[in-house]
XYZ file of C-alpha atoms in Angstrom:
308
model
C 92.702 109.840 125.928
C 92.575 112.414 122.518
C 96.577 112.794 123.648
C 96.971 109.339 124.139
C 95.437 108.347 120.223
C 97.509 111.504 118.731
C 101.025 110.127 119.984
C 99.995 106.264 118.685
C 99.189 107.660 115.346
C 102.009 109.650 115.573
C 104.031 106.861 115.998
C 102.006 104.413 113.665
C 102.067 107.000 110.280
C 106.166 106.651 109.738
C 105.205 102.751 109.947
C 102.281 103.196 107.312
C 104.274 105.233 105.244
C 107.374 102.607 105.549
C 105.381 99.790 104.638
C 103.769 101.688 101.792
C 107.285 102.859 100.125
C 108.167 99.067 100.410
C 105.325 98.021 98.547
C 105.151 100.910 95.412
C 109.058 100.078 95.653
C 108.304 95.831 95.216
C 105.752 97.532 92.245
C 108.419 99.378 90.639
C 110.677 96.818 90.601
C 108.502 94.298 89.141
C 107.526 97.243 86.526
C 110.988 96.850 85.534
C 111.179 93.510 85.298
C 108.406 93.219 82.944
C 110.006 95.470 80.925
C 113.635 93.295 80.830
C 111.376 90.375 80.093
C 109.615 92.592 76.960
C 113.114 93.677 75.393
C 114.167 90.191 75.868
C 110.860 88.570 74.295
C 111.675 91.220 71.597
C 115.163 90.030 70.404
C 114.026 86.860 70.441
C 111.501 87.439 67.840
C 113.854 90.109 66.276
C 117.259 88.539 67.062
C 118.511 92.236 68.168
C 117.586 94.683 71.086
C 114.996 97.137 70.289
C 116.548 100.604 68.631
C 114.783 104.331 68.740
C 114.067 105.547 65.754
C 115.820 108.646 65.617
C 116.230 111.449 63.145
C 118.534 114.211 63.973
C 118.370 117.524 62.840
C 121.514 116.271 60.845
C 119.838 113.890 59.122
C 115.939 115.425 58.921
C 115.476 112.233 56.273
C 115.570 109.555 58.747
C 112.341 109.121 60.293
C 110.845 112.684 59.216
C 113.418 114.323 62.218
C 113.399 114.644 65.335
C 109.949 116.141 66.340
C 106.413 114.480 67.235
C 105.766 115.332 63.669
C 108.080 112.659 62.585
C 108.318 108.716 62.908
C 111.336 109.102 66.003
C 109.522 106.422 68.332
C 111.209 104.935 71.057
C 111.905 101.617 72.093
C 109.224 101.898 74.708
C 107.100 101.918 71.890
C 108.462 98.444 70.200
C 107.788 96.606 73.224
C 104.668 97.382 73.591
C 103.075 94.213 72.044
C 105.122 91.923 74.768
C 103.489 94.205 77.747
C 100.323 93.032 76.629
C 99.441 96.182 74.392
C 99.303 94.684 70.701
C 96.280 96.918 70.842
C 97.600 99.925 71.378
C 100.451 99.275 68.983
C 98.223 98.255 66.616
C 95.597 101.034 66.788
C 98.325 103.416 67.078
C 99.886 102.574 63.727
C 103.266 102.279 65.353
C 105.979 102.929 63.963
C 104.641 104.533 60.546
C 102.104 106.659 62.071
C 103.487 110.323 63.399
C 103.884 110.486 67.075
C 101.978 113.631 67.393
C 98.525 111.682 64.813
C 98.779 108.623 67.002
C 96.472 107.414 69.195
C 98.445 105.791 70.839
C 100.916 108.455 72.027
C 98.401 109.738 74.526
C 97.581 106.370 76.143
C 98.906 105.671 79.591
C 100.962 102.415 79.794
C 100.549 101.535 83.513
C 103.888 99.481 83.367
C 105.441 102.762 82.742
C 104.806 104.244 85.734
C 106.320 104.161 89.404
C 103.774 104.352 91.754
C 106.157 105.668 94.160
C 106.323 109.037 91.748
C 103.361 111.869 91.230
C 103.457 110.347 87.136
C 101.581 107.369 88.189
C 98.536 109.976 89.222
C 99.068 112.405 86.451
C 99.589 109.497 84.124
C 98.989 111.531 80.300
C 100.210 115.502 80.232
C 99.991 118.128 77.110
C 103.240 118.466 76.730
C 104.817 121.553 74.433
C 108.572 120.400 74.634
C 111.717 121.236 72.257
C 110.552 117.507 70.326
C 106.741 118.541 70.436
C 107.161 121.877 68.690
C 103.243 122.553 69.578
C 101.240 120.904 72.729
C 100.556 117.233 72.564
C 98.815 114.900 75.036
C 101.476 112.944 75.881
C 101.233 109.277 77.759
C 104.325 109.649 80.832
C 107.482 106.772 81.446
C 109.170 106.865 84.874
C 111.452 104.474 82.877
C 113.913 105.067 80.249
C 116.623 103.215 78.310
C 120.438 104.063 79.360
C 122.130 106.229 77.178
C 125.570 104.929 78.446
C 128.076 107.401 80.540
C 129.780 109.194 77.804
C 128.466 113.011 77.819
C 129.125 116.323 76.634
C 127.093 119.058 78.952
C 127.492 119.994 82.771
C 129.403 119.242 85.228
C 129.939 115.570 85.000
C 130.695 115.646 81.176
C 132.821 112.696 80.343
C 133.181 112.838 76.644
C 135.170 110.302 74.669
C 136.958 111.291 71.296
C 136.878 107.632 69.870
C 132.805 107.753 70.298
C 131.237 109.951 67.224
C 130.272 112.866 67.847
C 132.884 113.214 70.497
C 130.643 111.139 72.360
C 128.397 113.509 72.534
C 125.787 111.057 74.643
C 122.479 111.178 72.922
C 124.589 109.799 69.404
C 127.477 108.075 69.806
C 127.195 106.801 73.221
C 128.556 103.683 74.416
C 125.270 102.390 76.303
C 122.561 100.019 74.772
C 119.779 102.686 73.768
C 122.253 105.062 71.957
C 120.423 107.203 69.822
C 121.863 106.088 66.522
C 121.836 102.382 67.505
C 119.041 101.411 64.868
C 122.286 102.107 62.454
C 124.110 98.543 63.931
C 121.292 96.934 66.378
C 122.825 95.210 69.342
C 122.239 91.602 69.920
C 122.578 89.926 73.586
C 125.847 88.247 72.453
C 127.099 91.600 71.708
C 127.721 92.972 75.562
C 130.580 91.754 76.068
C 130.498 93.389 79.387
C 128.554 90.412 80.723
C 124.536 90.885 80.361
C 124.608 90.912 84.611
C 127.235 94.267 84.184
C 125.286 96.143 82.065
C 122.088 98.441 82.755
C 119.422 98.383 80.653
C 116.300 100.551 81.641
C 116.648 103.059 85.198
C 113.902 105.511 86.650
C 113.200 108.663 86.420
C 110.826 110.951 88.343
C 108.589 114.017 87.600
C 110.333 117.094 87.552
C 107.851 119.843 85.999
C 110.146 122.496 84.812
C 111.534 119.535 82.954
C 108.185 118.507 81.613
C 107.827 121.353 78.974
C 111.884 122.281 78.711
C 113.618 123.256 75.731
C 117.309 121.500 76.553
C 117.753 117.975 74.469
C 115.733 114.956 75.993
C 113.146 117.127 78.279
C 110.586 115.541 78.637
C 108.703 112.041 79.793
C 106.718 110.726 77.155
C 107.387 107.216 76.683
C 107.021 107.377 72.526
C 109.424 109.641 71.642
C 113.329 108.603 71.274
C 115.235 111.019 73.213
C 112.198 111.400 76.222
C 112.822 107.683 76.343
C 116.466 107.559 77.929
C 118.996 109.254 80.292
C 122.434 109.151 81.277
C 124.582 107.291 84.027
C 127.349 110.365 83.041
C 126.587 111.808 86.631
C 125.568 109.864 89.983
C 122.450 108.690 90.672
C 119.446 111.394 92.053
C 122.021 113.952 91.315
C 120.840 117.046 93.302
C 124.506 119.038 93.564
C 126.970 120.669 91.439
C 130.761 119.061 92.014
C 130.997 122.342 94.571
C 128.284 120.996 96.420
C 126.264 123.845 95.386
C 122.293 122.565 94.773
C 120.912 122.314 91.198
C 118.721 124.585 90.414
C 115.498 122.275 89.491
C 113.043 125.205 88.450
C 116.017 125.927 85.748
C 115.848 124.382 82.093
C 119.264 126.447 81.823
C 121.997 123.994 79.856
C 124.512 124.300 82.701
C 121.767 123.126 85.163
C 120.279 120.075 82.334
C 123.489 119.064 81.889
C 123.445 117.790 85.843
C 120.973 116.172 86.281
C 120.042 114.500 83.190
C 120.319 111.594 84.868
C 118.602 108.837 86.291
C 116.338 109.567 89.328
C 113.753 107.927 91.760
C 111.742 108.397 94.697
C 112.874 105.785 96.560
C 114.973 106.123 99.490
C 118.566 105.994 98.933
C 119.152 104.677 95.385
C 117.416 103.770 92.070
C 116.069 101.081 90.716
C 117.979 99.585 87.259
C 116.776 95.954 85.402
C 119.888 94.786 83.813
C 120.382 93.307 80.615
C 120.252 90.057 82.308
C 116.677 90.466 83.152
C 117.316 90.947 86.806
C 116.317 94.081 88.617
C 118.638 95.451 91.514
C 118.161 98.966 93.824
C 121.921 100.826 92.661
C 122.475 103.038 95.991
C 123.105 106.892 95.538
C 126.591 106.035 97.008
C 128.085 103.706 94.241
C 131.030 105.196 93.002
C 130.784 107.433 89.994
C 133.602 104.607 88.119
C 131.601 101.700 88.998
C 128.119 103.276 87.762
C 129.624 104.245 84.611
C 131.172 101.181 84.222
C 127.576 99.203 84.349
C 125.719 101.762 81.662
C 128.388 100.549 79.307
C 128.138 97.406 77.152
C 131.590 96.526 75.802
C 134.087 99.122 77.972
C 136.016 96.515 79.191
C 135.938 98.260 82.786
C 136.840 96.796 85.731
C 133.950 96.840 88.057
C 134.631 98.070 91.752
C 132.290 97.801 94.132
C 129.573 96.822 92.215
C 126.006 96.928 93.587
């Protein structure tokens, strides 16, 4: 009889755990959706997309920088009060309050977590990153903003001269959360793409070595700029080198940052983007490279292939 109950639960766990994936994956994607319908209920108060603030280390004037001691909130941040968190935008003095003197930087935003991913347990971390300069309680995002697919580090770099910056993919890049977009917001009418082409937010999942790195974006906190976004430069839950060599995840090395900088999930076989449309689709690990690059772009002109 004990042999007979250890083979059914045998076979019932992969059930359990099937039907559980599809649900935190249903929750995720409606996580998403709430945040397409907060960007959108933003430009229509705003009449443009939600911009980072960003200060470079170019420009240390704008914003006070690039570090938690400066004003570089994301545009996680501005959407806050159409997620139902006025009070914690409010409280938090966002956007002239420091990220590191907020109180709001340290709050957990629940639609900003996949509960497919450990973040949605861990939920806040003290985070000493290359844009923290000293430790920081830190609320986490599963989601970020796409950067575009223009990029200058690792193996999939795919840098474009006529971007500035060489198209260097944090400034200068060709998708709608560029970090120097608050220069020349974007308005809906302005993706010329077609707003159900064009990728607006994508997941991300909890990679610790990444958590406290030192390369340009580490990080997950959902207030500041560059922790805010990725790149659709390489494919989707990138886990090789072109060579088919694995990426080294325990590594904060450039080479290894470079590759997998990109947008990641824990759901089986592909991630999860909302468009700029509003609509949420699941983008399968095996889209080609062209056609994923193509939809992190707003006005390339590409011809999609195989879309998803």
């Amino acid at each position: 009889m004990i042999a007979i109950i250890a083979i059914l639960i045998g076979l019932l766990l992969p059930a359990v755990q099937k039907v559980r994936e599809a649900g935190a994956r249903a929750k995720c994607a409606n996580n998403l959706k709430q945040i397409g319908l907060a960007i959108h209920g933003y430009h229509d108060a705003n009449n443009k997309l939600p911009a980072s603030q960003y200060g470079d280390y170019s420009d240390p004037t704008a914003f006070g920088g690039p570090h938690f001691n400066s004003q570089s909130w994301s545009f996680l941040a501005f959407i806050l009060p159409y997620l139902e968190q006025q009070n914690v935008y409010t409280t938090g003095n966002i956007p002239t309050a420091t990220i590191a003197t907020s109180s709001a930087t340290g709050q957990a935003i629940p639609t900003y977590l996949c509960p497919s991913d450990q973040m949605s347990q861990l939920r806040t971390f003290s985070e000493l990153s290359r844009y923290s300069q000293v430790t920081t309680l830190v609320g986490l995002t599963n989601y970020k903003g796409v950067l575009g697919s223009n990029f200058n580090y690792g193996d999939y770099a795919n840098a474009n001269p006529a971007f500035l910056y060489n198209g260097d993919g944090f400034w200068g890049a060709n998708g709608l959360f560029s970090l120097d977009v608050w220069k020349a917001p974007i308005t809906i009418v302005a993706i010329t793409d077609g707003t159900s082409n064009t990728f607006m937010v994508g997941e991300d999942i909890w990679t610790p070595n990444y958590a406290n790195g030192q390369q340009p974006g580490n990080g997950f906190a959902w207030a500041h700029a560059v922790e805010a976004t990725l790149t659709c430069a390489m494919p989707p839950n990138n886990l090789t080198h072109p060579n088919g060599t694995p990426i080294d995840t325990t590594s904060t090395n450039a080479s290894e940052w470079g590759s997998y900088h990109g947008f990641k999930s824990k759901h089986i076989g592909g991630v999860q983007f909302v468009y700029a449309d509003g609509s949420v689709h699941f983008v399968s690990n095996a889209v080609p490279l062209s056609t994923y690059r193509a939809l992190a772009s707003y006005k390339g002109g590409e011809v999609l292939v195989d879309a998803p």
